XYZ file of C-alpha atoms in Angstrom:
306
model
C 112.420 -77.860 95.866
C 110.875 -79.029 99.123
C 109.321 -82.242 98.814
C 107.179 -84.088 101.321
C 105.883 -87.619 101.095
C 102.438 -88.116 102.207
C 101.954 -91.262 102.291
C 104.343 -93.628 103.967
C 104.552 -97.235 106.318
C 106.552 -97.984 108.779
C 106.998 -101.577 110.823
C 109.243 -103.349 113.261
C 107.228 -106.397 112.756
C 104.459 -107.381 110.357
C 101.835 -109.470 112.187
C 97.869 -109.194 110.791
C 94.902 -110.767 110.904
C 92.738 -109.271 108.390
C 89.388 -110.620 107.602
C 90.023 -114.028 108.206
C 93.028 -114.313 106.431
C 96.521 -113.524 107.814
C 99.913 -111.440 107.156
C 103.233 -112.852 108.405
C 106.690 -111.246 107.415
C 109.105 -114.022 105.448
C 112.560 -113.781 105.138
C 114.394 -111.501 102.197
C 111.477 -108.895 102.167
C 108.772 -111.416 101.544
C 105.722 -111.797 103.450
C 102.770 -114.931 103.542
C 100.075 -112.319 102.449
C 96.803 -114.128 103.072
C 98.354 -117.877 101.535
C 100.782 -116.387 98.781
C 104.163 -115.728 99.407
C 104.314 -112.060 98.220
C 108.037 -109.623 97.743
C 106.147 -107.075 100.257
C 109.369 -105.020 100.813
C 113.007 -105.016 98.810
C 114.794 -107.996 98.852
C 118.043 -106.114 100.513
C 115.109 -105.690 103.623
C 116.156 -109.388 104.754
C 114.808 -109.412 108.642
C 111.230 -108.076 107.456
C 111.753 -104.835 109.305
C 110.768 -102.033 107.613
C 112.601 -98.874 109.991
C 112.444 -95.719 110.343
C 116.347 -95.617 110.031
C 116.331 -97.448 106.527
C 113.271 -94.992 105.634
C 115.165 -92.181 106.104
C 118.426 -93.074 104.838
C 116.334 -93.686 101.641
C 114.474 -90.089 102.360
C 118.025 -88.345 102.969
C 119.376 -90.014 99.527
C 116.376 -88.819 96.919
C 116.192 -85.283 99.203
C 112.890 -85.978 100.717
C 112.656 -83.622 103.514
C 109.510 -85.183 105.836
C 106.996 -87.816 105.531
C 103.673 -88.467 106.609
C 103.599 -92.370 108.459
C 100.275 -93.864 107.789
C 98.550 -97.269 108.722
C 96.995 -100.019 106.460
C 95.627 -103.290 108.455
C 97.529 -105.708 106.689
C 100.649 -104.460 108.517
C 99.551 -104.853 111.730
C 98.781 -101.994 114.715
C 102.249 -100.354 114.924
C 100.820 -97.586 117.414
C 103.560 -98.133 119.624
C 106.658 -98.230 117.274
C 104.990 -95.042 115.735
C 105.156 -93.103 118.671
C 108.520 -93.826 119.437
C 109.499 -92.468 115.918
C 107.454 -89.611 116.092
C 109.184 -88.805 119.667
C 112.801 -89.912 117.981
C 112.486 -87.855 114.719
C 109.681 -85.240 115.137
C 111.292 -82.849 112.310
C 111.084 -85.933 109.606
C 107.837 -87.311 110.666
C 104.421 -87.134 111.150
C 102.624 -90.716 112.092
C 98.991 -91.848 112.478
C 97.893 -93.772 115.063
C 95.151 -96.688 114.214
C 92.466 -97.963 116.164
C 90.563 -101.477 116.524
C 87.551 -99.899 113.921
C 85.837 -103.706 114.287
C 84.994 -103.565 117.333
C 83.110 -100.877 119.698
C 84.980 -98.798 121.298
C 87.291 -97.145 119.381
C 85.930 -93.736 120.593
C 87.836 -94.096 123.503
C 91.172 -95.416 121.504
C 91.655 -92.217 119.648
C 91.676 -90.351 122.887
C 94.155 -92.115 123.919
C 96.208 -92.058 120.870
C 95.695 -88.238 121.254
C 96.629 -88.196 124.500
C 100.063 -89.732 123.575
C 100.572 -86.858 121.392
C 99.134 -88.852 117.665
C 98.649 -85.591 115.279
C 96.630 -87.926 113.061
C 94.637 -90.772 112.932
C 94.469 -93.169 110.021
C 91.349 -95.321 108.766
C 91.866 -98.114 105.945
C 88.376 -97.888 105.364
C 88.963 -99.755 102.155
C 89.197 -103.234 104.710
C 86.793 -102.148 106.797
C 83.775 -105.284 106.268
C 81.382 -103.284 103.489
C 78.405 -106.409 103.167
C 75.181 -105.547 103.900
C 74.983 -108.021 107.062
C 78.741 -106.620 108.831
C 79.136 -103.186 107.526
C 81.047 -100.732 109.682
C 79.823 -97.338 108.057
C 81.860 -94.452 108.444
C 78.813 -92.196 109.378
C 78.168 -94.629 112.462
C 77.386 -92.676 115.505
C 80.471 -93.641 117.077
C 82.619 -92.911 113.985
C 81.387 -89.126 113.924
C 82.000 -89.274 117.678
C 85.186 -89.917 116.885
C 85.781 -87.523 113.969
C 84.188 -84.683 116.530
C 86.504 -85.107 119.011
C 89.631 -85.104 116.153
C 87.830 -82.090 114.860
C 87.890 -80.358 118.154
C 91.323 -81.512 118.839
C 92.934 -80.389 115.706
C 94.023 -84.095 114.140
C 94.084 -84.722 110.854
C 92.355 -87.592 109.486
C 94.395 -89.659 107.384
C 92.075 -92.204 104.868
C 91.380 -94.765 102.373
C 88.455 -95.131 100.333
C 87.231 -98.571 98.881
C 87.154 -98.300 95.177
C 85.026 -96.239 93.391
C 82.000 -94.624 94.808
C 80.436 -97.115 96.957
C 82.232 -95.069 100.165
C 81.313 -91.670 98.985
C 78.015 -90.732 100.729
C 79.357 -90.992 103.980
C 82.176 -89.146 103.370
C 80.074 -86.469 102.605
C 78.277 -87.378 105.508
C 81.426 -86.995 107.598
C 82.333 -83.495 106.393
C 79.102 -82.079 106.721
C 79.179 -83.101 110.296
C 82.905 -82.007 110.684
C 83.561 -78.956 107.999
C 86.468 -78.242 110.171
C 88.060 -81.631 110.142
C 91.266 -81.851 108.018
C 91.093 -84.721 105.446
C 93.503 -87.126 103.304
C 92.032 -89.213 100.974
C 94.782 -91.791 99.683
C 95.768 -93.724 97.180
C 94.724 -90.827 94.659
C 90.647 -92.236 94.600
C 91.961 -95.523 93.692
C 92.592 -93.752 89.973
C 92.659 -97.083 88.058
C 88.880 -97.907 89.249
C 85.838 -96.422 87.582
C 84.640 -93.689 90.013
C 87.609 -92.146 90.787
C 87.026 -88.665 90.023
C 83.633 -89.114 92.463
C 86.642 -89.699 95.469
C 88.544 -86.940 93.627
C 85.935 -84.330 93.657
C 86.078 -84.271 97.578
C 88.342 -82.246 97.684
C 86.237 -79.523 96.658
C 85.530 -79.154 100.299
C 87.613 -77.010 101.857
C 89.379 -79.211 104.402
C 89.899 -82.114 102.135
C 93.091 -82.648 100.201
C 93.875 -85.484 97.916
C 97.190 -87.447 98.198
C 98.580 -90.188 95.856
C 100.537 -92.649 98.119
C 99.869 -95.825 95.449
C 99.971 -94.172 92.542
C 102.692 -96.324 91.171
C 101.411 -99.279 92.117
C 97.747 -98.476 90.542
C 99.826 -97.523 87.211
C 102.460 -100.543 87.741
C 101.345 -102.252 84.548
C 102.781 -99.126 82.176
C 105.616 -98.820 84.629
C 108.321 -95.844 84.438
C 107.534 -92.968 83.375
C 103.830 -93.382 84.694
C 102.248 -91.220 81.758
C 98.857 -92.611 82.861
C 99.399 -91.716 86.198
C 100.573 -87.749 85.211
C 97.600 -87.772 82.887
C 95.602 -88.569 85.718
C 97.172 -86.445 87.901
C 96.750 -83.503 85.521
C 92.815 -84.278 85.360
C 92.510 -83.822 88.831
C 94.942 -80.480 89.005
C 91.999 -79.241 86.601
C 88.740 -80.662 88.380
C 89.938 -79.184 91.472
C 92.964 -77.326 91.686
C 96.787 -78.323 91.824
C 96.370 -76.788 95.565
C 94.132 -79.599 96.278
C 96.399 -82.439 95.335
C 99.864 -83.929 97.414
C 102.554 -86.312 96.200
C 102.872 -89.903 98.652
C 104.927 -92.843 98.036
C 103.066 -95.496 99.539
C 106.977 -96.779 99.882
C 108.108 -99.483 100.843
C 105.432 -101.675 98.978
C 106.052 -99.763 95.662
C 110.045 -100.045 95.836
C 109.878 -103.431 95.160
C 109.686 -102.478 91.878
C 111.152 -98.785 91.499
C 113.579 -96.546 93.546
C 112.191 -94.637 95.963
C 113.545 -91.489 93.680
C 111.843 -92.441 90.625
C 108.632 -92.668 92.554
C 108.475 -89.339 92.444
C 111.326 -88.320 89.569
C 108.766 -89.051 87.156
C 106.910 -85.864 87.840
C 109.809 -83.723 87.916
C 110.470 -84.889 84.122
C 106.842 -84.023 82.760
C 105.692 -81.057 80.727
C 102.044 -81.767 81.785
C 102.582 -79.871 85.179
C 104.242 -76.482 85.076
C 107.249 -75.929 87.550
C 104.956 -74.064 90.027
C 102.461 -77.016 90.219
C 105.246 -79.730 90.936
C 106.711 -77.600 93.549
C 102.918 -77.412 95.648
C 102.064 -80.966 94.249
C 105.376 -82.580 95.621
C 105.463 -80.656 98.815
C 104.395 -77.086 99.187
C 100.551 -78.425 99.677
C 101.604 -80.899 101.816
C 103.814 -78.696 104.068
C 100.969 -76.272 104.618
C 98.417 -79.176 104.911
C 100.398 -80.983 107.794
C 101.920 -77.947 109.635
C 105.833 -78.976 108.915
C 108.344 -76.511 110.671
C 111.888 -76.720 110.651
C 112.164 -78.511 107.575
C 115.664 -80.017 106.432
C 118.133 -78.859 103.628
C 119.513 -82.225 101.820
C 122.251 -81.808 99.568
C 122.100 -83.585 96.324
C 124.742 -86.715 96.632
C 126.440 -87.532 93.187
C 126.088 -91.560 92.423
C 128.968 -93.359 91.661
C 127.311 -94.343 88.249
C 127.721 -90.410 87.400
C-alpha cells in the first residue's frame, strides 16, 4: 500500500512571534509556547530540531513513502530550510513556502517563493487576526491576487481554516474566483468543533480535497484506536466521497503522544473503511492530488519486540 502523509512540519529552529505572544524551542523537545512550557516534539528530540533526516528515518521505519511539508506560524518562517529539503530530497517531499500574510505585500512574496521553485504555498489562516477592527480576510484583493497568480502557476494551496464556519464564505469566495486552484483544507475542518462538516463540504468543489493532518490530536482525549476520529472520517467518505479525503500526520506535534505508525495504523485496523478506501484515503488521493513520481518501495523492518 502506498501511503503519503499530507500534512507534515519541518524546523531547524523554532523562533515565533505570534500575536503578541512568543514560541521559543526548550531543551528535551519542549518549547515556551506563548508562557507555558509545552512537550512540542518527543523528548528523544533533545536540541529542538525537528529534521528532515529524523523525519524520514521515522517515514522509512512505518513505510511512508512521501510527505507533504506544511507551515503553521507558531514555528516560525522556515522558507529557507524548506527549500533546501525540497532541493535535497525532491522524491520524499513536497514543502510549502509561507509568506508575511500581516503585512502588505505578500503578493510579491509568493512570486518569489515560486520563483525558487515552492510547488505550494501554505496559509494558517486559523492565526491570521479574525476581529472586526484587524481582520485579514482571505477574499482581500491582494489575497485573490495572490491565489490568481498560484492558479496560473499551477501551486497548490495548502490551508487551515479557523474553527467552524466563521472562515467559510470566503473560501467560497476564493474558489469561485480561482475554480482552477488546487486546495487542502487541514486539520480535517477542525472535526471536534461544531461546523465541521460546513469546512468538509468544500470539497464538493472540484479542486478542493480534504486532508486530516491533526486528526489525532483533535481526538487525543479517546486516544488509540481513534474510533471518533474513523467515525468521523467515515461521515465525510459519505458527504463527499472517499476520493475527496487524504490521510496527514500533523507529526511531530502528535508523536508526543503516539508513534508516528499508529498515527495512521489505526485506519488500517478498521472495518468502517473498506480496503479500497484506505488505500486512496492513505495515499492514492494524495499521490494524484500532489503529482508524486518516482515513489519509493520500503520494506517492512521486523521490531525486535517481534
Amino acid at each position: 500500500m502506498t501511503i503519503i502523509d499530507a500534512h507534515a512540519h519541518l524546523w531547524l529552529q523554532q523562533y515565533a512571534e505570534v500575536g503578541g505572544g512568543r514560541v521559543r524551542q526548550l531543551k528535551n523537545g519542549r518549547a515556551d509556547f506563548f508562557g507555558e512550557e509545552r512537550q512540542m516534539l518527543p523528548p528523544f528530540m533533545i536540541d529542538g530540531r525537528n529534521s528532515a533526516e529524523v523525519f524520514l528515518s521515522n517515514m522509512d521505519y512505518a513505510q511512508v513513502a512521501a510527505a507533504v511539508i506544511t507551515q503553521e506560524f507558531i514555528d516560525g518562517n522556515q522558507n529557507q530550510y524548506l527549500e533546501d529539503v525540497q532541493n535535497r530530497f525532491p522524491e520524499r517531499f513536497l514543502c510549502c513556502g509561507m509568506c508575511d500574510y500581516l503585512r502588505p505585500g505578500f503578493l510579491r512574496e509568493a512570486q518569489i517563493l515560486i520563483d525558487r521553485g515552492f510547488r505550494a504555498i501554505a496559509i494558517p489562516a486559523h492565526r491570521l487576526p479574525l476581529g472586526e477592527k484587524d481582520r485579514i480576510w482571505l477574499n482581500s484583493d491582494e489575497m485573490l491576487s495572490m491565489f490568481r497568480l498560484m492558479e496560473k502557476k499551477g501551486i497548490i494551496l495548502s490551508i487551515t481554516l479557523a474553527p467552524g464556519t466563521l472562515q467559510i464564505a470566503e473560501m467560497e469566495d476564493v474558489i469561485a474566483a480561482c475554480p482552477d486552484l488546487k486546495i487542502a483544507v487541514g486539520h480535517f475542518g477542525m472535526v471536534t468543533c461544531d461546523g465541521w462538516l460546513e469546512q468538509i463540504r468544500l470539497a464538493r468543489h472540484k479542486n478542493v480535497m480534504i486532508e486530516s493532518g491533526g486528526i489525532t490530536w483533535l481526538f487525543n482525549s479517546e486516544f488509540y484506536p481513534f474510533k471518533g476520529a474513523v467515525k468521523a472520517i467515515r461521515e465525510a467518505a459519505d458527504l463527499v466521497g472517499i476520493g475527496k479525503l487524504m490521510w496527514g500526520s500533523d507529526y511531530p506535534r502528535t508523536i508526543t503522544a503516539i508513534t508516528y505508525r499508529m498515527s495512521y495504523d489505526f485506519i488500517l485496523k478498521t472495518d468502517l473503511l473498506t480496503e479500497d478506501e484506505k488505500r486512496a484515503f492513505l495515499g492514492e488521493n494524495a499521490c494524484c492530488f500532489y503529482g508524486f513520481k518516482h515513489l519509493v518501495d520500503l520494506p517492512y523492518i521486523k521490531n525486535m519486540s517481534e
